[in-house]
Amino acid sequence: MAKQLNIALVGNPNSGKSSLFNELTGLNQKVGNFPGVTVDKKTGVCKINQDLTVNFIDLPGTYSLYPKRSDEWVAYKVLLNQDKDVKPDMVLLVADASNLKRNLLFCSQIIDLKIPVVVALTMMDLAKQKGTQIDISGLERELGVSIVPVNPRKNKGIPQLKKAIEIAHQNLHIAPYKDFINSQTLAGESIAAIQNYLPNLSKYTAIHYLINHENFLLDKNTQDAIEQIEIDTKFNPTKTQAEEIMQRYSRIKHIMQQTVVESDPLQKALLTEKLDTILLHRTWGYLILVAVLFILFQSVFFLAQFPMDWIDGGFSKMSLWLTTVLPAGWFIDLFINGILAGLSGILVFVPQIMILFGLITILEDTGYMARISFLSDKLMRKVGLNGKSVMPMISGYACAVPAIMSARNIENKKERLLTILITPLMSCSARLPVYTILIALVIPSKFYLGFISLQGMVMMLLYLFSTFIALLVSYILKWFIKSTERSYFILELPMYRNPRWKNALQTMLEKAKIFVFDAGKVIMIISILLWGLSTYGPKNKMAAITTTYDALVSQNPTQAAVFNKQRNTALLENSYAGILGKTIEPAIKPLGYDWKIGIALVTSFAAREVFVGTMATLYSVGEEANDNTLKQKMAAAIKSDGSKIYSLATGLSLMIFYMLAMQCMSTLAIVKRETKTWKWPIFQLVYMTGLAYFLSWMVYTIFK
Ligand SMILES: Nc1nc2c(ncn2[C@@H]2O[C@H](COP(=O)(O)OP(=O)(O)OP(=O)(O)O)[C@@H](O)[C@H]2O)c(=O)[nH]1
Ligand SMILES: [Mg+2]
């Protein structure tokens, strides 16, 4: 039978682990030119040869074996065999050749843990550009492990790496590694006592048991025993760590003198450094940042307009055509006015979502995203956040769920919590559909200077305003959340790289797929449910309405069209959905909403994008067949006094409501998971929805 081997991919952040993982397993893990892209473990399978299959585990990056951030803990626990699910037999250490010294530190720690290891050396191309030459076989001899140069970006070196893994697997039981440093000298007495109690640990592993055992999967007796050893032998963790790092660096320095030739760093100013003098400039840097964000939002709105119009128009024509060719009946009605209407409500937003995700991926991939973090750290600090909060916040423009997870990258607990609390305020792509349709309804389509669209500007204002509110909320909350931890901002600025267009395209397709299927499922179910609720109602009442209008039509056959329309309206108002909407109408009337919007507020509690699907269903049920688009139907909707329902005041008020209210089950669930308590998601639900109600009411009152 084929052997199964578990191999963990570890290494410094942004060293290329996920890229290599993708090449080895054929999967599509998120890759980005930003330290801290991967924040959780992920497994994939690779067949090395007929007898050997490997489960590779992609892990978050760590700088050393002294974890601080919660994503570093994920990798640390796997390496110390303290993870419940993942037990590695071997480690594939991914080391960045252009930052060799720091990467070797981590490598040397793993060697001393005595886990079998193979090193994959990435970024050889960059090292070469820097003028660094590495004697690989010399380095192999010094470290006692095999080292394979690879370039996962260009798919180079993969067969050689597989071969090295195969050989390492065959030698698994032969040669134990030499110690890299002599751990005995660090805390000899304590180590001996631990090894006496837990005989299978290496000396260096014993040190980690002494320092971090509280977080390990150990029974109470073992915990107490280790605690006792610490006291008896007067173990000093800080001194031990400091001494360890010094010894390691001194040996690494020695090894690098033998095996690495570095050119004078002053001689070659790299492209990255040249670019950074402009892009991180005190004035230019900020101006360019604003320009980049401006272009981002204008393009989302502008580029997507054309495909959106085609999709919208296409669906309207199709449902008109289907009504004329298909026989009438409840099933056809459900299909056209329930399912098809709901479906077009989803598909029409795919272009915008793809463009937004594509552009964010490119920002990340080029390395500019890390610069945005750097530039905004000062501002972020003022409101209680950190430069690293920017990445979750900008990803929040796409979707709050992965964005909240990426906050694991923030060291300080308070800053991380604040980031989690405000990220759902960032206007995610699910709000885009709502904004888009409302903007189209209440903001005139005008262009300034021929290319700056007024609608695009309003869209950008919405994004700016939501960002402003997020910062404001953080500024207020920071006074209420206590913390004694010191805050610092350490972010390695990655080198600029060309974006990988294929990666951007893949992300776009993948996000579109997720949106259509995940959101689609919810929207579809709700659309069907809604069709039922809005087609049926209390029997007697519905029958009475039908009889009344039937009588009217037979008396005045010339007025039949008018009466039919009135009948349909009356039927919808008295259907179950109508009753539901009318019940909540008093609560939302002060915000300028009618009962149809009330229904949408209820249905979109699960997910915001359901708004459009709901509207599509509500406005097509009971309508005469026509090829009007949803936008045209909503624009034509009037109140009983003849004024438009979607006036500027109502439109703006609704946009503000959707911008601020917490209407997303998935976000609540992920916040619960990340903060490990229901307290924070409930807090978010209350404060966001309260804020939304209050500000929408204000906006409506002002513009009315
Ligand atoms: N020039 C060059 N770029 C590379 C190489 N390997 C990976 N990259 C790029 O390095 C960046 C980081 O790659 P990732 O695979 O996301 O790195 P990671 O180690 O998973 O990063 P974290 O998950 O943040 O720890 C991406 O932009 C890759 O395209 C290489 O050998 N040469
Ligand atoms: Mg990664």
XYZ file of C-alpha atoms and ligand atoms in Angstrom:
737
model
C 0.000 0.000 0.000
C 1.157 3.537 -0.720
C 2.683 5.345 2.210
C 1.107 8.553 3.516
C 3.404 11.256 4.802
C 2.415 14.538 6.466
C 4.699 17.419 5.587
C 4.210 20.888 7.054
C 5.246 23.907 4.986
C 6.764 26.488 7.276
C 8.952 29.558 6.895
C 9.080 33.304 7.252
C 6.074 35.332 6.109
C 5.947 36.136 2.397
C 8.653 33.597 1.546
C 6.539 31.776 -1.019
C 5.031 28.909 0.995
C 1.555 29.142 -0.427
C 2.900 29.566 -3.968
C 4.929 26.378 -3.536
C 1.989 24.595 -1.910
C -0.159 25.455 -4.926
C 2.469 24.133 -7.343
C 2.823 20.901 -5.386
C -0.841 20.172 -4.809
C -2.524 21.847 -7.755
C -4.749 23.719 -5.329
C -5.428 27.406 -5.330
C -4.507 28.790 -1.905
C -4.486 32.526 -1.630
C -1.091 33.997 -2.469
C -0.143 37.637 -2.101
C 2.871 39.867 -1.896
C 2.209 40.801 1.712
C 3.531 39.199 4.891
C 0.698 37.391 6.630
C -1.571 36.338 3.763
C -2.113 32.820 5.081
C -3.639 32.844 8.568
C -4.846 29.273 8.917
C -3.711 25.750 8.031
C -4.726 24.098 4.823
C -4.023 20.600 3.542
C -3.465 19.349 0.006
C -2.294 16.071 -1.491
C 0.651 15.397 -3.810
C 1.786 12.081 -5.245
C 5.572 11.872 -4.999
C 5.888 8.405 -6.524
C 3.925 5.151 -6.708
C 4.562 4.271 -3.093
C 4.541 7.685 -1.523
C 1.739 10.215 -1.205
C 2.253 13.391 0.751
C -0.277 15.533 2.591
C 1.194 19.001 2.465
C -0.003 21.443 5.106
C 0.297 25.113 4.223
C 0.782 27.243 7.331
C 0.959 30.907 8.264
C 4.430 32.423 8.186
C 6.505 32.838 11.346
C 9.755 34.696 11.927
C 10.960 32.459 14.717
C 9.782 29.814 17.133
C 8.642 32.502 19.558
C 5.065 33.154 18.467
C 3.275 36.401 19.258
C 0.384 36.694 16.844
C -2.427 34.189 16.734
C -1.524 33.153 13.166
C 2.039 32.418 14.335
C 0.619 30.208 17.063
C -1.079 28.068 14.418
C 2.275 27.180 12.839
C 4.063 26.894 16.189
C 1.611 24.359 17.572
C 1.941 22.187 14.490
C 5.739 22.238 14.767
C 5.685 21.272 18.442
C 3.171 18.507 17.836
C 0.531 20.342 19.850
C -2.084 20.629 17.137
C -5.071 18.342 17.503
C -5.482 17.576 13.796
C -2.094 17.957 12.178
C 0.904 15.806 13.110
C 3.789 16.394 10.702
C 6.293 13.618 9.949
C 8.582 16.046 8.186
C 8.929 19.770 7.589
C 9.416 21.538 4.275
C 11.081 24.767 5.268
C 10.633 27.519 2.713
C 13.498 29.986 2.962
C 13.763 33.299 1.123
C 17.233 33.454 -0.436
C 17.149 37.238 -0.602
C 16.801 37.425 3.217
C 18.931 34.449 4.064
C 20.187 35.400 7.524
C 16.786 35.781 9.103
C 15.446 32.694 7.344
C 18.371 30.627 8.583
C 17.543 31.553 12.167
C 14.176 29.860 11.873
C 15.727 26.952 9.988
C 18.281 26.390 12.750
C 15.546 26.293 15.381
C 13.714 23.594 13.455
C 16.899 21.574 13.113
C 17.255 21.624 16.901
C 13.678 20.469 17.370
C 14.976 17.339 15.579
C 12.148 17.195 13.088
C 13.260 15.830 9.692
C 13.513 18.800 7.351
C 14.062 19.623 3.670
C 14.746 23.216 2.691
C 13.216 24.825 -0.401
C 15.123 27.975 -1.267
C 12.859 30.510 -3.000
C 13.562 33.978 -4.415
C 16.885 32.926 -5.925
C 16.107 35.272 -8.802
C 15.853 38.224 -6.405
C 19.002 37.213 -4.539
C 20.836 37.154 -7.849
C 19.545 40.628 -8.703
C 20.843 41.860 -5.374
C 24.218 40.401 -6.264
C 24.094 37.594 -3.700
C 25.752 34.272 -4.539
C 24.998 31.209 -2.465
C 27.127 28.070 -2.348
C 24.271 25.646 -1.907
C 26.246 22.467 -1.327
C 28.442 24.289 1.181
C 25.330 25.411 3.030
C 23.932 21.868 2.928
C 27.086 20.545 4.538
C 27.082 23.149 7.294
C 23.404 22.655 8.166
C 23.247 18.916 7.530
C 19.978 19.131 5.571
C 19.231 19.047 1.858
C 18.500 22.338 0.160
C 16.705 22.658 -3.180
C 16.469 25.964 -5.058
C 12.950 26.462 -6.445
C 10.897 29.185 -8.042
C 7.224 28.429 -7.481
C 6.268 31.537 -9.433
C 7.846 30.095 -12.568
C 7.222 26.448 -11.643
C 10.953 25.667 -11.463
C 12.707 23.104 -9.300
C 9.594 21.157 -8.349
C 10.782 17.695 -9.600
C 14.122 18.135 -7.809
C 12.263 19.062 -4.631
C 10.080 15.969 -4.859
C 13.188 13.838 -5.312
C 14.779 15.398 -2.208
C 11.632 14.681 -0.210
C 11.697 11.072 -1.411
C 15.311 10.640 -0.322
C 14.702 12.336 3.026
C 11.806 9.957 3.554
C 14.019 6.934 2.908
C 16.602 8.255 5.374
C 14.002 9.112 7.970
C 15.249 6.530 10.428
C 18.966 6.801 9.797
C 20.867 9.904 10.782
C 19.669 12.200 13.535
C 20.775 15.782 13.053
C 23.736 17.351 14.727
C 22.767 20.094 17.138
C 22.943 23.533 15.580
C 23.682 25.135 18.918
C 24.267 23.367 22.181
C 21.005 23.919 24.048
C 22.552 22.386 27.144
C 24.450 25.613 27.752
C 21.222 27.625 27.820
C 19.473 26.017 30.766
C 21.160 22.696 31.450
C 19.559 21.827 34.757
C 15.989 22.617 33.683
C 16.396 20.699 30.417
C 17.737 17.642 32.204
C 14.780 17.662 34.590
C 12.268 17.910 31.724
C 13.983 15.159 29.747
C 13.918 13.016 32.836
C 10.158 13.492 33.056
C 9.409 13.380 29.296
C 12.252 11.282 27.851
C 11.395 11.625 24.139
C 11.957 15.354 23.829
C 15.067 16.900 22.310
C 16.965 19.382 24.440
C 15.700 22.327 22.482
C 12.130 21.036 22.474
C 12.401 20.780 26.248
C 13.091 24.517 26.382
C 9.850 25.148 24.490
C 7.963 22.962 26.935
C 9.359 25.085 29.733
C 8.361 28.355 28.080
C 4.998 27.592 26.484
C 3.578 24.488 28.183
C 0.460 26.387 29.341
C -0.680 26.397 25.710
C 0.175 22.762 25.039
C -2.115 19.739 24.990
C -0.861 18.262 28.272
C -2.710 16.709 31.186
C -2.914 18.425 34.547
C -0.183 16.283 36.162
C 2.342 17.040 33.440
C 1.498 20.747 33.588
C 2.093 20.782 37.338
C 5.302 18.809 37.026
C 6.725 21.256 34.462
C 5.642 24.170 36.618
C 7.478 22.617 39.549
C 10.632 22.055 37.500
C 10.596 25.715 36.480
C 10.504 26.752 40.122
C 13.014 24.201 41.388
C 15.619 24.971 38.732
C 14.913 28.730 38.683
C 14.264 28.703 34.935
C 14.539 32.168 33.368
C 12.705 32.254 30.004
C 13.785 35.738 28.889
C 17.450 35.144 29.537
C 17.328 31.735 27.876
C 15.699 33.148 24.735
C 18.115 36.054 24.455
C 21.106 33.766 24.884
C 19.700 31.311 22.324
C 19.200 33.954 19.636
C 22.720 35.295 20.178
C 24.304 31.878 19.864
C 22.294 31.149 16.719
C 23.187 34.384 15.002
C 26.828 33.982 15.844
C 26.908 30.562 14.201
C 24.834 31.756 11.223
C 27.251 34.629 10.686
C 30.100 32.185 10.615
C 28.317 29.894 8.149
C 27.373 32.761 5.869
C 30.952 33.965 5.717
C 31.881 30.566 4.306
C 29.023 30.065 1.868
C 27.519 33.380 0.775
C 29.031 36.231 -1.228
C 27.078 39.461 -0.929
C 27.779 42.471 -3.081
C 28.153 45.883 -1.506
C 24.582 46.861 -0.632
C 25.266 50.511 -1.485
C 26.360 49.777 -5.012
C 23.093 48.624 -6.498
C 20.062 50.686 -5.627
C 17.253 48.268 -6.307
C 14.161 49.195 -8.237
C 12.120 48.711 -5.070
C 14.147 51.307 -3.214
C 13.909 53.778 -6.056
C 10.152 53.349 -6.272
C 9.769 53.691 -2.533
C 11.454 57.083 -2.468
C 8.452 58.315 -4.464
C 5.653 56.064 -3.266
C 6.509 56.515 0.411
C 7.355 60.208 0.021
C 5.932 62.508 2.682
C 3.680 64.388 0.288
C 3.770 62.500 -3.008
C 3.178 59.219 -1.264
C -0.141 60.348 0.159
C -1.258 62.056 -3.047
C -0.546 58.912 -5.032
C -2.423 56.858 -2.441
C -5.527 59.005 -2.797
C -5.263 58.844 -6.584
C -4.958 55.053 -6.516
C -8.061 54.677 -4.370
C -9.936 57.157 -6.558
C -9.147 55.195 -9.700
C -10.084 51.956 -7.939
C -13.627 53.078 -7.220
C -14.188 54.892 -10.469
C -13.199 51.781 -12.387
C -15.431 49.471 -10.378
C -18.388 51.622 -11.262
C -17.427 52.629 -14.758
C -16.045 49.405 -16.219
C -18.836 47.281 -14.845
C -21.602 49.449 -16.225
C -21.646 47.947 -19.699
C -21.774 44.240 -18.865
C -24.338 45.039 -16.176
C -26.644 46.723 -18.634
C -26.397 43.747 -20.976
C -27.206 41.260 -18.253
C -30.081 43.303 -16.884
C -31.613 43.955 -20.298
C -31.044 40.357 -21.393
C -32.931 38.935 -18.430
C -35.869 41.303 -18.899
C -36.179 40.363 -22.559
C -35.864 36.697 -21.743
C -38.635 36.715 -19.135
C -40.941 38.623 -21.482
C -40.249 36.120 -24.227
C -40.803 33.192 -21.859
C -44.166 34.586 -20.722
C -45.335 34.746 -24.314
C -44.194 31.238 -25.311
C -44.924 29.302 -22.107
C -48.456 28.417 -21.031
C -49.816 30.354 -18.053
C -49.942 28.601 -14.668
C -48.646 28.867 -11.141
C -45.536 26.875 -11.889
C -44.519 29.117 -14.799
C -45.290 32.137 -12.644
C -43.018 30.812 -9.904
C -40.300 30.124 -12.449
C -40.400 33.528 -14.122
C -41.333 35.865 -11.295
C -39.705 33.967 -8.443
C -36.656 32.103 -9.696
C -35.681 34.031 -12.808
C -36.236 37.407 -11.147
C -34.103 36.336 -8.190
C -31.402 34.958 -10.470
C -31.052 38.142 -12.494
C -30.810 40.010 -9.206
C -27.635 38.036 -8.462
C -25.979 37.749 -11.835
C -26.139 41.405 -12.644
C -23.588 42.188 -9.926
C -21.008 39.651 -10.947
C -19.050 42.149 -13.111
C -18.620 44.626 -10.249
C -17.558 41.970 -7.804
C -15.042 40.563 -10.242
C -13.532 43.964 -10.958
C -13.291 44.889 -7.277
C -11.626 41.622 -6.305
C -9.340 41.742 -9.336
C -8.094 45.224 -8.481
C -7.563 44.407 -4.796
C -5.595 41.306 -5.788
C -3.391 43.395 -8.050
C -2.771 45.941 -5.272
C -1.717 43.123 -2.986
C 0.342 41.298 -5.561
C 2.463 44.266 -6.587
C 3.386 44.981 -2.963
C 1.544 48.315 -2.884
C -0.914 47.119 -0.239
C 1.912 46.884 2.289
C 2.818 50.499 1.443
C -0.766 51.545 2.103
C -0.398 50.003 5.577
C 2.834 51.847 6.095
C 1.490 55.216 4.942
C -1.616 55.024 7.049
C -0.092 53.753 10.282
C 0.022 57.257 11.774
C -3.647 57.952 11.093
C -4.634 54.488 12.276
C -2.800 54.940 15.548
C -4.808 58.070 16.333
C -8.029 56.085 16.278
C -6.684 53.153 18.272
C -5.806 50.911 15.330
C -2.538 49.959 13.682
C -1.085 50.146 10.167
C -1.803 46.447 9.919
C -5.523 47.146 10.317
C -5.518 48.568 6.798
C -5.234 45.226 5.068
C -8.336 43.808 6.807
C -10.149 47.077 6.251
C -9.416 47.218 2.531
C -10.228 43.534 2.132
C -13.431 44.441 3.945
C -14.415 46.353 0.818
C -14.639 42.947 -0.798
C -15.971 40.767 2.017
C -15.843 41.037 5.806
C -15.445 37.309 6.421
C -11.884 36.741 5.119
C -11.041 40.304 6.165
C -11.829 39.596 9.803
C -9.723 36.466 9.676
C -6.754 38.370 8.302
C -6.766 40.520 11.453
C -4.946 37.598 13.099
C -1.884 39.269 11.721
C -2.140 42.065 14.309
C -0.024 41.452 17.419
C -1.778 43.726 19.899
C -5.014 42.184 21.228
C -6.866 45.451 21.647
C -5.981 46.658 18.161
C -7.007 43.323 16.752
C -10.370 43.434 18.523
C -11.023 47.003 17.383
C -10.184 46.000 13.813
C -12.614 43.092 14.017
C -15.322 45.328 15.442
C -15.147 47.944 12.704
C -14.307 45.874 9.627
C -17.976 44.985 8.908
C -18.634 48.717 8.545
C -16.453 48.791 5.441
C -18.712 48.648 2.407
C -18.425 45.052 1.256
C -19.313 43.802 -2.202
C -22.744 42.662 -1.000
C -23.649 46.304 -0.525
C -22.608 47.126 -4.069
C -25.824 45.805 -5.616
C -27.890 47.847 -3.196
C -25.877 51.008 -3.740
C -25.847 50.533 -7.484
C -29.562 50.211 -7.944
C -30.354 53.047 -5.538
C -27.803 55.367 -7.103
C -29.185 54.640 -10.527
C -32.655 55.468 -9.220
C -32.030 58.729 -7.410
C -28.774 60.212 -8.736
C -28.816 61.632 -12.267
C -26.370 60.134 -14.751
C -24.111 63.113 -15.476
C -20.487 63.393 -16.468
C -18.006 66.104 -15.576
C -15.042 66.760 -17.877
C -16.401 63.987 -20.009
C -15.225 61.108 -17.799
C -15.888 61.774 -14.100
C -19.321 60.358 -13.477
C -21.558 61.862 -10.827
C -22.904 58.429 -9.974
C -19.345 57.152 -9.601
C -18.564 60.082 -7.310
C -21.544 59.312 -5.094
C -20.440 55.708 -4.958
C -17.005 56.820 -3.860
C -18.495 59.121 -1.255
C -20.387 56.172 0.176
C -17.150 54.248 0.507
C -15.343 57.215 2.018
C -18.168 57.860 4.431
C -18.326 54.249 5.575
C -14.557 54.322 6.105
C -14.870 57.549 8.059
C -17.590 56.072 10.270
C -15.456 52.976 10.846
C -12.540 55.125 12.015
C -14.834 57.246 14.155
C -16.352 54.197 15.832
C -12.879 52.862 16.554
C -11.876 56.227 18.007
C -14.819 56.084 20.393
C -14.484 52.403 21.281
C -10.787 52.690 22.056
C -11.657 54.506 25.282
C -13.796 51.627 26.483
C -11.582 48.654 25.721
C -8.788 48.224 28.206
C -5.327 47.073 27.318
C -1.960 47.144 28.978
C -0.033 45.741 26.037
C 2.352 48.032 24.241
C 1.546 48.620 20.636
C 4.083 48.580 17.836
C 4.030 48.381 14.088
C 6.463 46.030 12.444
C 5.694 45.190 8.879
C 8.270 43.997 6.456
C 7.855 45.900 3.211
C 7.985 43.306 0.452
C 9.740 43.991 -2.833
C 7.636 45.275 -5.670
C 6.729 42.545 -8.093
C 4.805 42.311 -11.308
C 1.276 41.201 -10.591
C 0.542 37.709 -11.797
C -2.353 38.296 -14.149
C -3.323 34.657 -14.058
C -3.665 34.853 -10.293
C -5.825 37.978 -10.525
C -8.021 36.331 -13.122
C -8.360 33.167 -11.048
C -9.333 35.169 -7.969
C -11.933 37.046 -9.996
C -13.469 33.860 -11.330
C -13.371 32.164 -7.972
C -15.032 35.067 -6.155
C -17.694 35.320 -8.833
C -18.349 31.613 -8.416
C -18.582 31.883 -4.638
C -20.880 34.874 -4.925
C -23.181 33.234 -7.431
C -23.364 29.915 -5.607
C -23.247 30.919 -1.952
C -25.221 34.121 -2.152
C -27.206 32.600 -4.980
C -28.444 29.722 -2.868
C -29.754 32.079 -0.186
C -31.248 34.485 -2.693
C -32.907 31.684 -4.603
C -34.529 30.151 -1.534
C -35.694 33.523 -0.292
C -37.004 34.482 -3.732
C -39.082 31.334 -3.954
C -40.369 31.777 -0.425
C -41.145 35.373 -1.144
C -42.951 34.533 -4.345
C -45.206 32.237 -2.308
C -45.774 34.794 0.411
C -46.583 37.533 -2.060
C -48.798 35.443 -4.335
C -50.941 33.878 -1.629
C -52.854 35.454 1.237
C -55.805 34.855 3.553
C -58.297 33.002 1.272
C -61.470 34.981 1.950
C -59.871 38.359 1.562
C -58.113 37.423 -1.670
C -61.308 35.922 -3.096
C -63.254 39.051 -2.156
C -60.775 41.278 -3.973
C -60.914 39.105 -7.071
C -64.731 39.132 -7.099
C -64.929 42.915 -6.631
C -62.588 43.633 -9.524
C -64.121 40.931 -11.747
C -67.438 42.692 -11.293
C -65.900 46.081 -12.086
C -64.264 44.747 -15.240
C -67.464 43.187 -16.527
C -69.322 46.485 -15.925
C -66.667 48.625 -17.697
C -64.847 46.395 -20.176
C -63.090 49.431 -21.726
C -61.368 50.168 -18.398
C -60.209 46.545 -17.951
C -56.492 47.351 -18.046
C -56.767 49.938 -15.254
C -58.846 47.669 -13.058
C -56.528 44.709 -13.592
C -53.600 46.741 -12.441
C -55.495 47.935 -9.372
C -56.521 44.382 -8.621
C -52.936 43.140 -8.729
C -51.815 45.892 -6.383
C -54.624 45.109 -3.955
C -53.777 41.395 -4.079
C -50.107 42.023 -3.324
C -50.947 44.371 -0.464
C -53.183 41.760 1.119
C -50.880 38.795 0.548
C -48.898 37.316 3.441
C -45.836 39.306 2.423
C -47.978 42.438 2.269
C -49.288 41.798 5.764
C -45.736 41.299 7.031
C -44.542 44.521 5.409
C -47.517 46.489 6.667
C -46.879 45.252 10.199
C -43.376 46.674 10.308
C -44.218 49.773 8.293
C -44.780 52.027 11.350
C -41.259 51.283 12.620
C -39.593 52.206 9.347
C -41.855 55.003 8.174
C -39.707 57.658 9.929
C -36.823 56.538 7.693
C -38.918 57.088 4.566
C -39.545 53.418 3.727
C -42.742 51.752 2.581
C -43.895 48.223 3.284
C -42.141 46.737 0.250
C -38.821 48.051 1.513
C -39.822 46.701 4.918
C -40.042 43.205 3.447
C -36.621 43.652 1.882
C -35.164 44.716 5.232
C -36.471 41.532 6.792
C -35.259 39.214 4.035
C -31.850 40.847 3.739
C -31.131 40.339 7.408
C -29.383 37.110 6.429
C -27.346 38.768 3.691
C -27.545 42.232 2.208
C -27.516 41.290 -1.462
C -30.925 39.663 -0.994
C -32.360 43.200 -1.158
C -32.225 43.320 -4.918
C -33.653 39.839 -5.379
C -36.501 40.716 -3.052
C -37.266 43.868 -4.963
C -37.124 41.972 -8.228
C -39.686 39.484 -6.951
C -41.961 42.045 -5.307
C -42.050 44.210 -8.399
C -42.677 41.392 -10.844
C -45.361 39.440 -8.987
C -48.739 40.332 -10.400
C -47.292 42.582 -13.089
C -48.513 42.445 -16.636
C -45.806 40.946 -18.803
C -43.426 43.641 -20.049
C -39.731 44.053 -20.648
C -39.121 46.798 -18.116
C -35.981 46.345 -16.068
C -36.154 46.311 -12.278
C -34.740 49.820 -12.239
C -37.538 51.097 -14.474
C -40.158 49.378 -12.358
C -38.796 50.850 -9.149
C -38.473 54.304 -10.680
C -42.142 54.170 -11.699
C -43.344 53.123 -8.231
C -45.506 55.793 -6.590
C -47.153 56.346 -3.236
C -50.908 56.761 -2.853
C -50.503 60.574 -3.050
C -48.828 60.251 -6.444
C -45.274 61.146 -5.299
C -42.342 58.883 -6.097
C -41.416 56.209 -3.560
C -37.746 56.353 -4.476
C -37.179 60.031 -3.881
C -33.704 61.379 -3.183
C -34.408 61.372 0.575
C -35.581 57.746 0.666
C -32.788 56.616 -1.627
C -30.080 58.223 0.487
C -31.638 57.022 3.707
C -31.703 53.445 2.401
C -28.099 53.621 1.241
C -27.038 54.792 4.708
C -29.061 52.012 6.293
C -27.442 49.299 4.196
C -24.037 50.896 4.701
C -24.195 50.704 8.490
C -26.616 47.991 9.584
C -25.269 44.571 10.554
C -27.093 42.355 8.091
C -24.842 39.397 7.573
C -25.070 36.068 9.359
C -21.680 34.896 8.102
C -19.940 37.899 9.606
C -21.561 37.348 12.980
C -20.479 33.729 12.873
C -16.870 34.511 11.999
C -16.617 37.188 14.707
C -17.830 34.636 17.224
C -15.162 32.232 16.021
C -12.324 34.749 16.093
C -13.174 36.345 19.450
C -14.376 33.072 20.996
C -17.427 34.713 22.613
C -20.925 35.785 21.585
C -20.421 39.079 23.383
C -18.757 40.858 20.464
C -21.008 39.743 17.606
C -24.047 40.724 19.655
C -22.451 44.039 20.457
C -21.822 44.594 16.722
C -25.369 43.683 15.824
C -26.758 46.188 18.299
C -24.426 49.116 17.735
C -24.351 48.865 13.940
C -28.085 48.501 13.495
C -28.775 51.261 16.032
C -26.346 53.573 14.270
C -27.926 52.724 10.922
C -31.422 53.532 12.148
C -30.367 56.817 13.692
C -28.331 58.126 10.756
C -30.883 57.034 8.140
C -33.571 58.847 10.067
C -31.384 61.950 10.149
C -30.620 61.828 6.442
C -34.259 61.309 5.552
C -35.376 64.181 7.763
C -32.809 66.548 6.245
C -33.471 65.713 2.591
C -37.232 65.408 2.890
N 10.535 36.621 -7.598
C 10.018 35.589 -6.955
N 8.823 35.728 -6.360
C 8.301 34.682 -5.708
C 8.971 33.432 -5.627
N 8.191 32.593 -4.898
C 7.076 33.277 -4.533
N 7.142 34.545 -5.027
C 6.167 35.634 -4.783
O 6.235 35.955 -3.399
C 4.999 36.455 -2.913
C 4.579 35.732 -1.660
O 4.143 34.435 -1.938
P 3.201 33.572 -0.969
O 3.197 32.198 -1.559
O 1.919 34.236 -0.705
O 4.055 33.589 0.375
P 3.710 32.896 1.779
O 5.002 32.397 2.297
O 2.609 31.909 1.638
O 3.270 34.165 2.621
P 2.395 34.212 3.983
O 1.215 33.341 3.790
O 2.067 35.656 4.087
O 3.300 33.773 5.084
C 4.034 36.307 -4.072
O 3.902 37.565 -4.700
C 4.729 35.288 -4.989
O 4.348 35.471 -6.330
C 10.255 33.308 -6.279
O 10.931 32.270 -6.240
N 10.705 34.418 -6.913
Mg 0.821 31.855 2.506
